Amino acid sequence: MTRRTADNRVRETSSNKEGTDMIRMTVASLGAATQLMMATGAQAQSLFTLDAAAINALPATTSPQKVTSRPFLQGGDTVSARVSLPANADIPPHPHPVGKVAIVTVLSGDFKVGLGDKFDDAALKTVAPGGVIIFRENDPKHFARTGNGPVELLLVAAPKISIAPAWQAAK
């Protein structure tokens, strides 16, 4: 095998050793890539998912107002739960977790919410599915009303310090 030097002269090299080393490195790289792809494939096969029926089968608590909460995270500073509200329900004024900012995403249903210590129809604001409600740590109690169908919410409440500033400044 020949190779050109920096000054453009042709030089003979020991092609067998360099060629063999290059092939070994290529084979080793391909082997490592194959192992990585196989490991990634195995991880993808063990993906854990829940459909609506499986979520509804999770342990839950239900309030007298028929608000059902299925906690995802518990025992720490962050609280997360899937909340199910019945159709045509008025949810009385209640606080969110003390010292926490609560971020509530409306997953489905007709949902209206307002702030205050008393239920006030005029203060209700519609939040469409996909919309987000942010209850800051110093907000008063809040209340809600559902429409003709059930409502599904995703609630995450965490200490103010762990919530990104942009979420805390939202109006």
Tab-separated table of N, CA and C in Angstrom:
chain	number	residue	atom	x	y	z
A	1	MET	N	0.848	-1.174	0.000
A	1	MET	CA	0.000	0.000	0.000
A	1	MET	C	0.892	1.234	0.000
A	2	THR	N	0.475	2.273	-0.710
A	2	THR	CA	1.262	3.500	-0.762
A	2	THR	C	0.477	4.625	-0.115
A	3	ARG	N	1.242	5.580	0.387
A	3	ARG	CA	0.646	6.739	1.038
A	3	ARG	C	1.477	7.955	0.693
A	4	ARG	N	0.858	9.125	0.569
A	4	ARG	CA	1.588	10.366	0.281
A	4	ARG	C	1.964	11.030	1.594
A	5	THR	N	3.162	11.575	1.629
A	5	THR	CA	3.631	12.279	2.811
A	5	THR	C	3.219	13.734	2.719
A	6	ALA	N	3.532	14.513	3.748
A	6	ALA	CA	3.171	15.930	3.780
A	6	ALA	C	3.799	16.700	2.633
A	7	ASP	N	4.989	16.310	2.200
A	7	ASP	CA	5.618	17.021	1.075
A	7	ASP	C	5.280	16.367	-0.263
A	8	ASN	N	4.238	15.566	-0.311
A	8	ASN	CA	3.669	14.986	-1.521
A	8	ASN	C	4.538	13.887	-2.132
A	9	ARG	N	5.408	13.260	-1.359
A	9	ARG	CA	6.181	12.127	-1.872
A	9	ARG	C	5.413	10.835	-1.606
A	10	VAL	N	5.601	9.869	-2.458
A	10	VAL	CA	4.951	8.576	-2.298
A	10	VAL	C	5.802	7.729	-1.369
A	11	ARG	N	5.157	7.074	-0.418
A	11	ARG	CA	5.868	6.262	0.556
A	11	ARG	C	5.153	4.927	0.713
A	12	GLU	N	5.895	3.866	0.817
A	12	GLU	CA	5.332	2.541	1.032
A	12	GLU	C	5.015	2.390	2.519
A	13	THR	N	3.890	1.738	2.827
A	13	THR	CA	3.528	1.470	4.226
A	13	THR	C	3.297	-0.013	4.388
A	14	SER	N	3.290	-0.435	5.621
A	14	SER	CA	2.997	-1.851	5.864
A	14	SER	C	1.478	-1.999	5.878
A	15	SER	N	0.928	-2.268	4.729
A	15	SER	CA	-0.519	-2.267	4.532
A	15	SER	C	-1.218	-3.341	5.340
A	16	ASN	N	-0.588	-4.437	5.568
A	16	ASN	CA	-1.270	-5.511	6.283
A	16	ASN	C	-1.619	-5.129	7.711
A	17	LYS	N	-0.653	-4.626	8.459
A	17	LYS	CA	-0.915	-4.291	9.854
A	17	LYS	C	-1.906	-3.135	9.968
A	18	GLU	N	-1.683	-2.030	9.211
A	18	GLU	CA	-2.586	-0.876	9.281
A	18	GLU	C	-3.976	-1.232	8.766
A	19	GLY	N	-4.026	-1.987	7.693
A	19	GLY	CA	-5.316	-2.396	7.131
A	19	GLY	C	-6.081	-3.282	8.097
A	20	THR	N	-5.358	-4.221	8.701
A	20	THR	CA	-5.986	-5.124	9.665
A	20	THR	C	-6.488	-4.350	10.873
A	21	ASP	N	-5.683	-3.411	11.363
A	21	ASP	CA	-6.105	-2.598	12.499
A	21	ASP	C	-7.340	-1.778	12.164
A	22	MET	N	-7.383	-1.227	10.961
A	22	MET	CA	-8.529	-0.420	10.536
A	22	MET	C	-9.785	-1.283	10.473
A	23	ILE	N	-9.648	-2.485	9.926
A	23	ILE	CA	-10.803	-3.391	9.835
A	23	ILE	C	-11.281	-3.771	11.232
A	24	ARG	N	-10.349	-4.079	12.145
A	24	ARG	CA	-10.725	-4.431	13.519
A	24	ARG	C	-11.474	-3.287	14.202
A	25	MET	N	-10.991	-2.057	14.014
A	25	MET	CA	-11.665	-0.900	14.628
A	25	MET	C	-13.060	-0.714	14.049
A	26	THR	N	-13.207	-0.898	12.731
A	26	THR	CA	-14.508	-0.754	12.079
A	26	THR	C	-15.479	-1.813	12.588
A	27	VAL	N	-15.019	-3.068	12.654
A	27	VAL	CA	-15.862	-4.166	13.138
A	27	VAL	C	-16.252	-3.918	14.596
A	28	ALA	N	-15.302	-3.490	15.412
A	28	ALA	CA	-15.608	-3.210	16.821
A	28	ALA	C	-16.633	-2.087	16.937
A	29	SER	N	-16.489	-1.050	16.125
A	29	SER	CA	-17.450	0.066	16.153
A	29	SER	C	-18.832	-0.397	15.737
A	30	LEU	N	-18.895	-1.202	14.678
A	30	LEU	CA	-20.192	-1.726	14.233
A	30	LEU	C	-20.813	-2.619	15.299
A	31	GLY	N	-19.979	-3.424	15.956
A	31	GLY	CA	-20.486	-4.284	17.030
A	31	GLY	C	-21.051	-3.470	18.182
A	32	ALA	N	-20.349	-2.413	18.566
A	32	ALA	CA	-20.824	-1.548	19.653
A	32	ALA	C	-22.119	-0.852	19.252
A	33	ALA	N	-22.210	-0.390	18.017
A	33	ALA	CA	-23.430	0.275	17.545
A	33	ALA	C	-24.598	-0.697	17.539
A	34	THR	N	-24.338	-1.945	17.116
A	34	THR	CA	-25.399	-2.960	17.108
A	34	THR	C	-25.881	-3.233	18.529
A	35	GLN	N	-24.958	-3.360	19.480
A	35	GLN	CA	-25.336	-3.586	20.871
A	35	GLN	C	-26.167	-2.432	21.413
A	36	LEU	N	-25.783	-1.222	21.070
A	36	LEU	CA	-26.516	-0.040	21.520
A	36	LEU	C	-27.927	-0.030	20.944
A	37	MET	N	-28.053	-0.342	19.652
A	37	MET	CA	-29.377	-0.373	19.027
A	37	MET	C	-30.239	-1.468	19.633
A	38	MET	N	-29.641	-2.616	19.922
A	38	MET	CA	-30.403	-3.711	20.527
A	38	MET	C	-30.865	-3.320	21.918
A	39	ALA	N	-30.026	-2.654	22.706
A	39	ALA	CA	-30.409	-2.219	24.052
A	39	ALA	C	-31.514	-1.188	23.975
A	40	THR	N	-31.408	-0.259	23.029
A	40	THR	CA	-32.436	0.765	22.866
A	40	THR	C	-33.751	0.120	22.475
A	41	GLY	N	-33.702	-0.866	21.577
A	41	GLY	CA	-34.912	-1.567	21.171
A	41	GLY	C	-35.562	-2.283	22.334
A	42	ALA	N	-34.763	-2.895	23.196
A	42	ALA	CA	-35.304	-3.596	24.353
A	42	ALA	C	-35.983	-2.613	25.302
A	43	GLN	N	-35.394	-1.439	25.485
A	43	GLN	CA	-36.003	-0.446	26.359
A	43	GLN	C	-37.334	0.016	25.789
A	44	ALA	N	-37.408	0.219	24.484
A	44	ALA	CA	-38.650	0.678	23.864
A	44	ALA	C	-39.738	-0.369	24.029
A	45	GLN	N	-39.380	-1.647	24.031
A	45	GLN	CA	-40.359	-2.709	24.181
A	45	GLN	C	-40.944	-2.747	25.585
A	46	SER	N	-40.280	-2.166	26.566
A	46	SER	CA	-40.782	-2.199	27.928
A	46	SER	C	-41.450	-0.880	28.328
A	47	LEU	N	-41.830	-0.070	27.340
A	47	LEU	CA	-42.519	1.182	27.606
A	47	LEU	C	-43.812	0.906	28.358
A	48	PHE	N	-44.062	1.661	29.407
A	48	PHE	CA	-45.234	1.470	30.256
A	48	PHE	C	-46.271	2.521	29.909
A	49	THR	N	-47.440	2.099	29.465
A	49	THR	CA	-48.507	3.030	29.116
A	49	THR	C	-49.800	2.614	29.800
A	50	LEU	N	-50.691	3.580	29.968
A	50	LEU	CA	-52.008	3.313	30.545
A	50	LEU	C	-53.072	3.917	29.641
A	51	ASP	N	-54.092	3.149	29.304
A	51	ASP	CA	-55.219	3.720	28.568
A	51	ASP	C	-56.224	4.257	29.591
A	52	ALA	N	-57.302	4.852	29.118
A	52	ALA	CA	-58.275	5.473	30.015
A	52	ALA	C	-58.843	4.476	31.018
A	53	ALA	N	-59.138	3.248	30.574
A	53	ALA	CA	-59.691	2.242	31.482
A	53	ALA	C	-58.692	1.894	32.589
A	54	ALA	N	-57.415	1.776	32.229
A	54	ALA	CA	-56.388	1.459	33.228
A	54	ALA	C	-56.220	2.611	34.221
A	55	ILE	N	-56.289	3.847	33.724
A	55	ILE	CA	-56.195	5.003	34.625
A	55	ILE	C	-57.370	5.004	35.585
A	56	ASN	N	-58.560	4.730	35.077
A	56	ASN	CA	-59.747	4.715	35.935
A	56	ASN	C	-59.712	3.589	36.958
A	57	ALA	N	-58.909	2.563	36.717
A	57	ALA	CA	-58.784	1.449	37.652
A	57	ALA	C	-57.744	1.715	38.748
A	58	LEU	N	-56.978	2.801	38.630
A	58	LEU	CA	-55.970	3.125	39.637
A	58	LEU	C	-56.636	3.508	40.956
A	59	PRO	N	-55.934	3.327	42.068
A	59	PRO	CA	-56.495	3.741	43.358
A	59	PRO	C	-56.845	5.226	43.337
A	60	ALA	N	-57.970	5.555	43.948
A	60	ALA	CA	-58.442	6.937	43.919
A	60	ALA	C	-59.190	7.274	45.198
A	61	THR	N	-59.321	8.559	45.423
A	61	THR	CA	-60.190	9.046	46.498
A	61	THR	C	-61.261	9.911	45.847
A	62	THR	N	-62.465	9.868	46.412
A	62	THR	CA	-63.573	10.649	45.871
A	62	THR	C	-64.176	11.479	46.989
A	63	SER	N	-64.328	12.780	46.730
A	63	SER	CA	-64.885	13.707	47.718
A	63	SER	C	-66.412	13.627	47.699
A	64	PRO	N	-67.060	14.277	48.685
A	64	PRO	CA	-68.524	14.325	48.675
A	64	PRO	C	-69.079	14.993	47.405
A	65	GLN	N	-68.306	15.882	46.772
A	65	GLN	CA	-68.744	16.527	45.532
A	65	GLN	C	-68.476	15.637	44.313
A	66	LYS	N	-68.063	14.396	44.561
A	66	LYS	CA	-67.769	13.403	43.521
A	66	LYS	C	-66.558	13.780	42.675
A	67	VAL	N	-65.609	14.507	43.272
A	67	VAL	CA	-64.335	14.810	42.632
A	67	VAL	C	-63.414	13.628	42.938
A	68	THR	N	-62.916	12.993	41.894
A	68	THR	CA	-62.056	11.824	42.055
A	68	THR	C	-60.618	12.213	41.744
A	69	SER	N	-59.716	11.834	42.639
A	69	SER	CA	-58.298	12.159	42.478
A	69	SER	C	-57.483	10.870	42.495
A	70	ARG	N	-56.632	10.722	41.464
A	70	ARG	CA	-55.730	9.575	41.374
A	70	ARG	C	-54.300	10.103	41.411
A	71	PRO	N	-53.630	10.010	42.567
A	71	PRO	CA	-52.280	10.582	42.664
A	71	PRO	C	-51.254	9.803	41.843
A	72	PHE	N	-50.362	10.569	41.185
A	72	PHE	CA	-49.232	9.999	40.468
A	72	PHE	C	-47.979	10.079	41.321
A	73	LEU	N	-47.767	11.228	41.961
A	73	LEU	CA	-46.613	11.450	42.829
A	73	LEU	C	-47.126	11.710	44.234
A	74	GLN	N	-46.449	11.174	45.213
A	74	GLN	CA	-46.847	11.444	46.596
A	74	GLN	C	-45.651	11.266	47.514
A	75	GLY	N	-45.765	11.823	48.698
A	75	GLY	CA	-44.718	11.652	49.689
A	75	GLY	C	-43.528	12.579	49.525
A	76	GLY	N	-43.639	13.601	48.725
A	76	GLY	CA	-42.545	14.538	48.542
A	76	GLY	C	-43.082	15.946	48.464
A	77	ASP	N	-42.252	16.853	47.998
A	77	ASP	CA	-42.673	18.246	47.870
A	77	ASP	C	-43.585	18.482	46.677
A	78	THR	N	-43.577	17.571	45.709
A	78	THR	CA	-44.390	17.745	44.506
A	78	THR	C	-45.579	16.795	44.555
A	79	VAL	N	-46.736	17.324	44.217
A	79	VAL	CA	-47.964	16.544	44.171
A	79	VAL	C	-48.422	16.524	42.720
A	80	SER	N	-48.829	15.367	42.231
A	80	SER	CA	-49.371	15.266	40.882
A	80	SER	C	-50.525	14.286	40.911
A	81	ALA	N	-51.631	14.649	40.270
A	81	ALA	CA	-52.794	13.775	40.272
A	81	ALA	C	-53.631	13.982	39.025
A	82	ARG	N	-54.296	12.946	38.612
A	82	ARG	CA	-55.327	13.021	37.575
A	82	ARG	C	-56.630	13.234	38.332
A	83	VAL	N	-57.366	14.283	37.977
A	83	VAL	CA	-58.587	14.646	38.685
A	83	VAL	C	-59.763	14.512	37.726
A	84	SER	N	-60.797	13.797	38.158
A	84	SER	CA	-62.011	13.612	37.365
A	84	SER	C	-63.165	14.316	38.057
A	85	LEU	N	-63.875	15.147	37.297
A	85	LEU	CA	-65.016	15.886	37.837
A	85	LEU	C	-66.281	15.442	37.112
A	86	PRO	N	-67.390	15.294	37.821
A	86	PRO	CA	-68.630	14.864	37.166
A	86	PRO	C	-69.244	15.991	36.332
A	87	ALA	N	-70.161	15.624	35.458
A	87	ALA	CA	-70.885	16.606	34.643
A	87	ALA	C	-71.804	17.447	35.523
A	88	ASN	N	-72.045	18.681	35.089
A	88	ASN	CA	-73.009	19.585	35.734
A	88	ASN	C	-72.767	19.733	37.235
A	89	ALA	N	-71.519	19.953	37.601
A	89	ALA	CA	-71.164	20.062	39.019
A	89	ALA	C	-70.598	21.436	39.338
A	90	ASP	N	-70.971	21.943	40.497
A	90	ASP	CA	-70.341	23.138	41.058
A	90	ASP	C	-69.383	22.676	42.142
A	91	ILE	N	-68.127	23.021	41.994
A	91	ILE	CA	-67.093	22.667	42.974
A	91	ILE	C	-66.928	23.877	43.886
A	92	PRO	N	-67.234	23.731	45.183
A	92	PRO	CA	-67.181	24.889	46.085
A	92	PRO	C	-65.769	25.436	46.265
A	93	PRO	N	-65.661	26.674	46.753
A	93	PRO	CA	-64.345	27.279	46.983
A	93	PRO	C	-63.471	26.395	47.880
A	94	HIS	N	-62.243	26.232	47.448
A	94	HIS	CA	-61.280	25.431	48.211
A	94	HIS	C	-59.869	25.925	47.878
A	95	PRO	N	-58.925	25.731	48.798
A	95	PRO	CA	-57.538	26.176	48.538
A	95	PRO	C	-56.761	25.093	47.790
A	96	HIS	N	-55.651	25.510	47.192
A	96	HIS	CA	-54.713	24.524	46.671
A	96	HIS	C	-53.692	24.250	47.770
A	97	PRO	N	-52.796	23.276	47.590
A	97	PRO	CA	-51.839	22.948	48.656
A	97	PRO	C	-51.065	24.176	49.143
A	98	VAL	N	-51.006	24.342	50.440
A	98	VAL	CA	-50.343	25.484	51.075
A	98	VAL	C	-48.869	25.535	50.690
A	99	GLY	N	-48.410	26.748	50.313
A	99	GLY	CA	-47.006	26.963	49.984
A	99	GLY	C	-46.586	26.422	48.629
A	100	LYS	N	-47.540	26.028	47.828
A	100	LYS	CA	-47.211	25.462	46.527
A	100	LYS	C	-47.873	26.258	45.406
A	101	VAL	N	-47.273	26.173	44.238
A	101	VAL	CA	-47.877	26.693	43.016
A	101	VAL	C	-48.526	25.489	42.352
A	102	ALA	N	-49.776	25.628	41.950
A	102	ALA	CA	-50.482	24.520	41.297
A	102	ALA	C	-50.665	24.844	39.817
A	103	ILE	N	-50.314	23.892	38.980
A	103	ILE	CA	-50.501	24.012	37.536
A	103	ILE	C	-51.508	22.931	37.149
A	104	VAL	N	-52.641	23.368	36.602
A	104	VAL	CA	-53.719	22.453	36.254
A	104	VAL	C	-53.939	22.522	34.743
A	105	THR	N	-53.840	21.392	34.078
A	105	THR	CA	-54.095	21.305	32.643
A	105	THR	C	-55.458	20.652	32.442
A	106	VAL	N	-56.307	21.303	31.651
A	106	VAL	CA	-57.614	20.729	31.326
A	106	VAL	C	-57.387	19.728	30.194
A	107	LEU	N	-57.646	18.461	30.478
A	107	LEU	CA	-57.453	17.413	29.479
A	107	LEU	C	-58.685	17.253	28.595
A	108	SER	N	-59.857	17.346	29.208
A	108	SER	CA	-61.090	17.217	28.428
A	108	SER	C	-62.255	17.804	29.208
A	109	GLY	N	-63.286	18.184	28.477
A	109	GLY	CA	-64.523	18.655	29.091
A	109	GLY	C	-64.677	20.161	29.089
A	110	ASP	N	-65.884	20.580	29.475
A	110	ASP	CA	-66.249	21.998	29.570
A	110	ASP	C	-65.999	22.429	31.015
A	111	PHE	N	-65.009	23.301	31.217
A	111	PHE	CA	-64.568	23.638	32.573
A	111	PHE	C	-64.464	25.149	32.740
A	112	LYS	N	-65.025	25.622	33.846
A	112	LYS	CA	-64.937	27.041	34.204
A	112	LYS	C	-64.406	27.118	35.621
A	113	VAL	N	-63.570	28.137	35.873
A	113	VAL	CA	-62.954	28.281	37.194
A	113	VAL	C	-62.892	29.753	37.564
A	114	GLY	N	-62.942	30.024	38.864
A	114	GLY	CA	-62.839	31.392	39.349
A	114	GLY	C	-62.107	31.441	40.676
A	115	LEU	N	-61.687	32.634	41.072
A	115	LEU	CA	-60.993	32.837	42.341
A	115	LEU	C	-61.912	33.562	43.320
A	116	GLY	N	-61.830	33.175	44.598
A	116	GLY	CA	-62.583	33.868	45.629
A	116	GLY	C	-63.043	32.918	46.716
A	117	ASP	N	-63.419	33.515	47.838
A	117	ASP	CA	-63.881	32.718	48.977
A	117	ASP	C	-65.342	32.301	48.845
A	118	LYS	N	-66.063	32.915	47.899
A	118	LYS	CA	-67.471	32.573	47.660
A	118	LYS	C	-67.656	32.248	46.190
A	119	PHE	N	-68.541	31.301	45.907
A	119	PHE	CA	-68.829	30.942	44.521
A	119	PHE	C	-69.508	32.126	43.849
A	120	ASP	N	-68.967	32.565	42.707
A	120	ASP	CA	-69.477	33.742	42.017
A	120	ASP	C	-69.544	33.448	40.518
A	121	ASP	N	-70.776	33.310	39.983
A	121	ASP	CA	-70.954	33.011	38.557
A	121	ASP	C	-70.215	34.014	37.670
A	122	ALA	N	-70.234	35.278	38.048
A	122	ALA	CA	-69.622	36.335	37.234
A	122	ALA	C	-68.097	36.201	37.176
A	123	ALA	N	-67.497	35.544	38.138
A	123	ALA	CA	-66.040	35.398	38.185
A	123	ALA	C	-65.535	34.169	37.434
A	124	LEU	N	-66.441	33.316	36.955
A	124	LEU	CA	-66.023	32.101	36.259
A	124	LEU	C	-65.403	32.424	34.899
A	125	LYS	N	-64.326	31.738	34.605
A	125	LYS	CA	-63.634	31.908	33.325
A	125	LYS	C	-63.511	30.528	32.680
A	126	THR	N	-63.890	30.431	31.410
A	126	THR	CA	-63.802	29.157	30.688
A	126	THR	C	-62.349	28.839	30.351
A	127	VAL	N	-61.974	27.589	30.602
A	127	VAL	CA	-60.650	27.094	30.221
A	127	VAL	C	-60.882	25.866	29.339
A	128	ALA	N	-60.545	25.987	28.075
A	128	ALA	CA	-60.780	24.918	27.094
A	128	ALA	C	-59.784	23.780	27.277
A	129	PRO	N	-60.114	22.588	26.768
A	129	PRO	CA	-59.157	21.479	26.801
A	129	PRO	C	-57.822	21.900	26.182
A	130	GLY	N	-56.753	21.541	26.860
A	130	GLY	CA	-55.409	21.951	26.449
A	130	GLY	C	-54.965	23.208	27.166
A	131	GLY	N	-55.923	23.937	27.745
A	131	GLY	CA	-55.590	25.155	28.489
A	131	GLY	C	-55.013	24.829	29.859
A	132	VAL	N	-54.319	25.802	30.419
A	132	VAL	CA	-53.641	25.619	31.703
A	132	VAL	C	-54.078	26.712	32.665
A	133	ILE	N	-54.303	26.325	33.908
A	133	ILE	CA	-54.636	27.261	34.992
A	133	ILE	C	-53.471	27.226	35.964
A	134	ILE	N	-53.038	28.394	36.408
A	134	ILE	CA	-51.951	28.465	37.383
A	134	ILE	C	-52.465	29.136	38.642
A	135	PHE	N	-52.423	28.399	39.735
A	135	PHE	CA	-52.783	28.947	41.037
A	135	PHE	C	-51.478	29.226	41.775
A	136	ARG	N	-51.191	30.514	41.990
A	136	ARG	CA	-49.959	30.886	42.685
A	136	ARG	C	-50.131	30.688	44.190
A	137	GLU	N	-49.026	30.641	44.881
A	137	GLU	CA	-49.064	30.320	46.309
A	137	GLU	C	-49.880	31.309	47.135
A	138	ASN	N	-50.039	32.536	46.641
A	138	ASN	CA	-50.780	33.541	47.416
A	138	ASN	C	-52.180	33.807	46.858
A	139	ASP	N	-52.633	33.006	45.869
A	139	ASP	CA	-53.993	33.179	45.342
A	139	ASP	C	-55.006	32.776	46.411
A	140	PRO	N	-56.208	33.403	46.374
A	140	PRO	CA	-57.254	32.979	47.317
A	140	PRO	C	-57.801	31.607	46.901
A	141	LYS	N	-58.830	31.169	47.591
A	141	LYS	CA	-59.484	29.911	47.221
A	141	LYS	C	-59.992	30.006	45.787
A	142	HIS	N	-60.268	28.864	45.199
A	142	HIS	CA	-60.828	28.830	43.852
A	142	HIS	C	-62.026	27.889	43.827
A	143	PHE	N	-62.884	28.071	42.832
A	143	PHE	CA	-64.089	27.265	42.681
A	143	PHE	C	-64.255	26.963	41.203
A	144	ALA	N	-65.139	26.009	40.881
A	144	ALA	CA	-65.256	25.609	39.482
A	144	ALA	C	-66.664	25.105	39.167
A	145	ARG	N	-66.924	25.025	37.872
A	145	ARG	CA	-68.181	24.478	37.365
A	145	ARG	C	-67.865	23.657	36.116
A	146	THR	N	-68.526	22.504	36.024
A	146	THR	CA	-68.375	21.673	34.828
A	146	THR	C	-69.622	21.805	33.959
A	147	GLY	N	-69.462	21.497	32.679
A	147	GLY	CA	-70.576	21.565	31.734
A	147	GLY	C	-71.350	20.256	31.686
A	148	ASN	N	-71.897	19.958	30.525
A	148	ASN	CA	-72.769	18.792	30.360
A	148	ASN	C	-72.051	17.446	30.366
A	149	GLY	N	-70.746	17.451	30.352
A	149	GLY	CA	-69.996	16.193	30.379
A	149	GLY	C	-68.940	16.231	31.467
A	150	PRO	N	-68.370	15.069	31.788
A	150	PRO	CA	-67.311	15.036	32.805
A	150	PRO	C	-66.076	15.812	32.352
A	151	VAL	N	-65.258	16.186	33.313
A	151	VAL	CA	-64.026	16.937	33.054
A	151	VAL	C	-62.848	16.139	33.606
A	152	GLU	N	-61.760	16.101	32.838
A	152	GLU	CA	-60.513	15.467	33.275
A	152	GLU	C	-59.430	16.528	33.363
A	153	LEU	N	-58.730	16.544	34.489
A	153	LEU	CA	-57.662	17.518	34.730
A	153	LEU	C	-56.376	16.783	35.106
A	154	LEU	N	-55.251	17.415	34.850
A	154	LEU	CA	-53.963	16.947	35.356
A	154	LEU	C	-53.435	18.045	36.262
A	155	LEU	N	-53.234	17.729	37.523
A	155	LEU	CA	-52.788	18.688	38.533
A	155	LEU	C	-51.349	18.394	38.922
A	156	VAL	N	-50.523	19.428	38.925
A	156	VAL	CA	-49.161	19.339	39.457
A	156	VAL	C	-48.996	20.521	40.400
A	157	ALA	N	-48.644	20.252	41.647
A	157	ALA	CA	-48.400	21.307	42.630
A	157	ALA	C	-47.020	21.088	43.226
A	158	ALA	N	-46.247	22.161	43.285
A	158	ALA	CA	-44.875	22.060	43.765
A	158	ALA	C	-44.484	23.369	44.450
A	159	PRO	N	-43.436	23.346	45.277
A	159	PRO	CA	-42.970	24.592	45.881
A	159	PRO	C	-42.635	25.622	44.813
A	160	LYS	N	-42.879	26.868	45.123
A	160	LYS	CA	-42.658	27.959	44.167
A	160	LYS	C	-41.264	27.908	43.552
A	161	ILE	N	-40.270	27.576	44.336
A	161	ILE	CA	-38.888	27.578	43.850
A	161	ILE	C	-38.656	26.565	42.730
A	162	SER	N	-39.476	25.512	42.665
A	162	SER	CA	-39.270	24.491	41.633
A	162	SER	C	-40.080	24.746	40.362
A	163	ILE	N	-40.865	25.818	40.331
A	163	ILE	CA	-41.674	26.146	39.151
A	163	ILE	C	-40.920	27.190	38.324
A	164	ALA	N	-40.837	26.968	37.025
A	164	ALA	CA	-40.143	27.902	36.140
A	164	ALA	C	-40.787	29.286	36.254
A	165	PRO	N	-39.994	30.339	36.304
A	165	PRO	CA	-40.512	31.702	36.480
A	165	PRO	C	-41.586	32.095	35.470
A	166	ALA	N	-41.465	31.658	34.232
A	166	ALA	CA	-42.464	32.020	33.211
A	166	ALA	C	-43.856	31.532	33.597
A	167	TRP	N	-43.933	30.385	34.243
A	167	TRP	CA	-45.234	29.859	34.674
A	167	TRP	C	-45.796	30.691	35.822
A	168	GLN	N	-44.944	31.207	36.664
A	168	GLN	CA	-45.405	31.978	37.821
A	168	GLN	C	-45.877	33.369	37.435
A	169	ALA	N	-45.371	33.891	36.322
A	169	ALA	CA	-45.712	35.256	35.905
A	169	ALA	C	-46.932	35.294	34.997
A	170	ALA	N	-47.451	34.126	34.614
A	170	ALA	CA	-48.589	34.091	33.687
A	170	ALA	C	-49.799	34.809	34.281
A	171	LYS	N	-50.546	35.451	33.425
A	171	LYS	CA	-51.744	36.177	33.873
A	171	LYS	C	-52.970	35.401	33.524
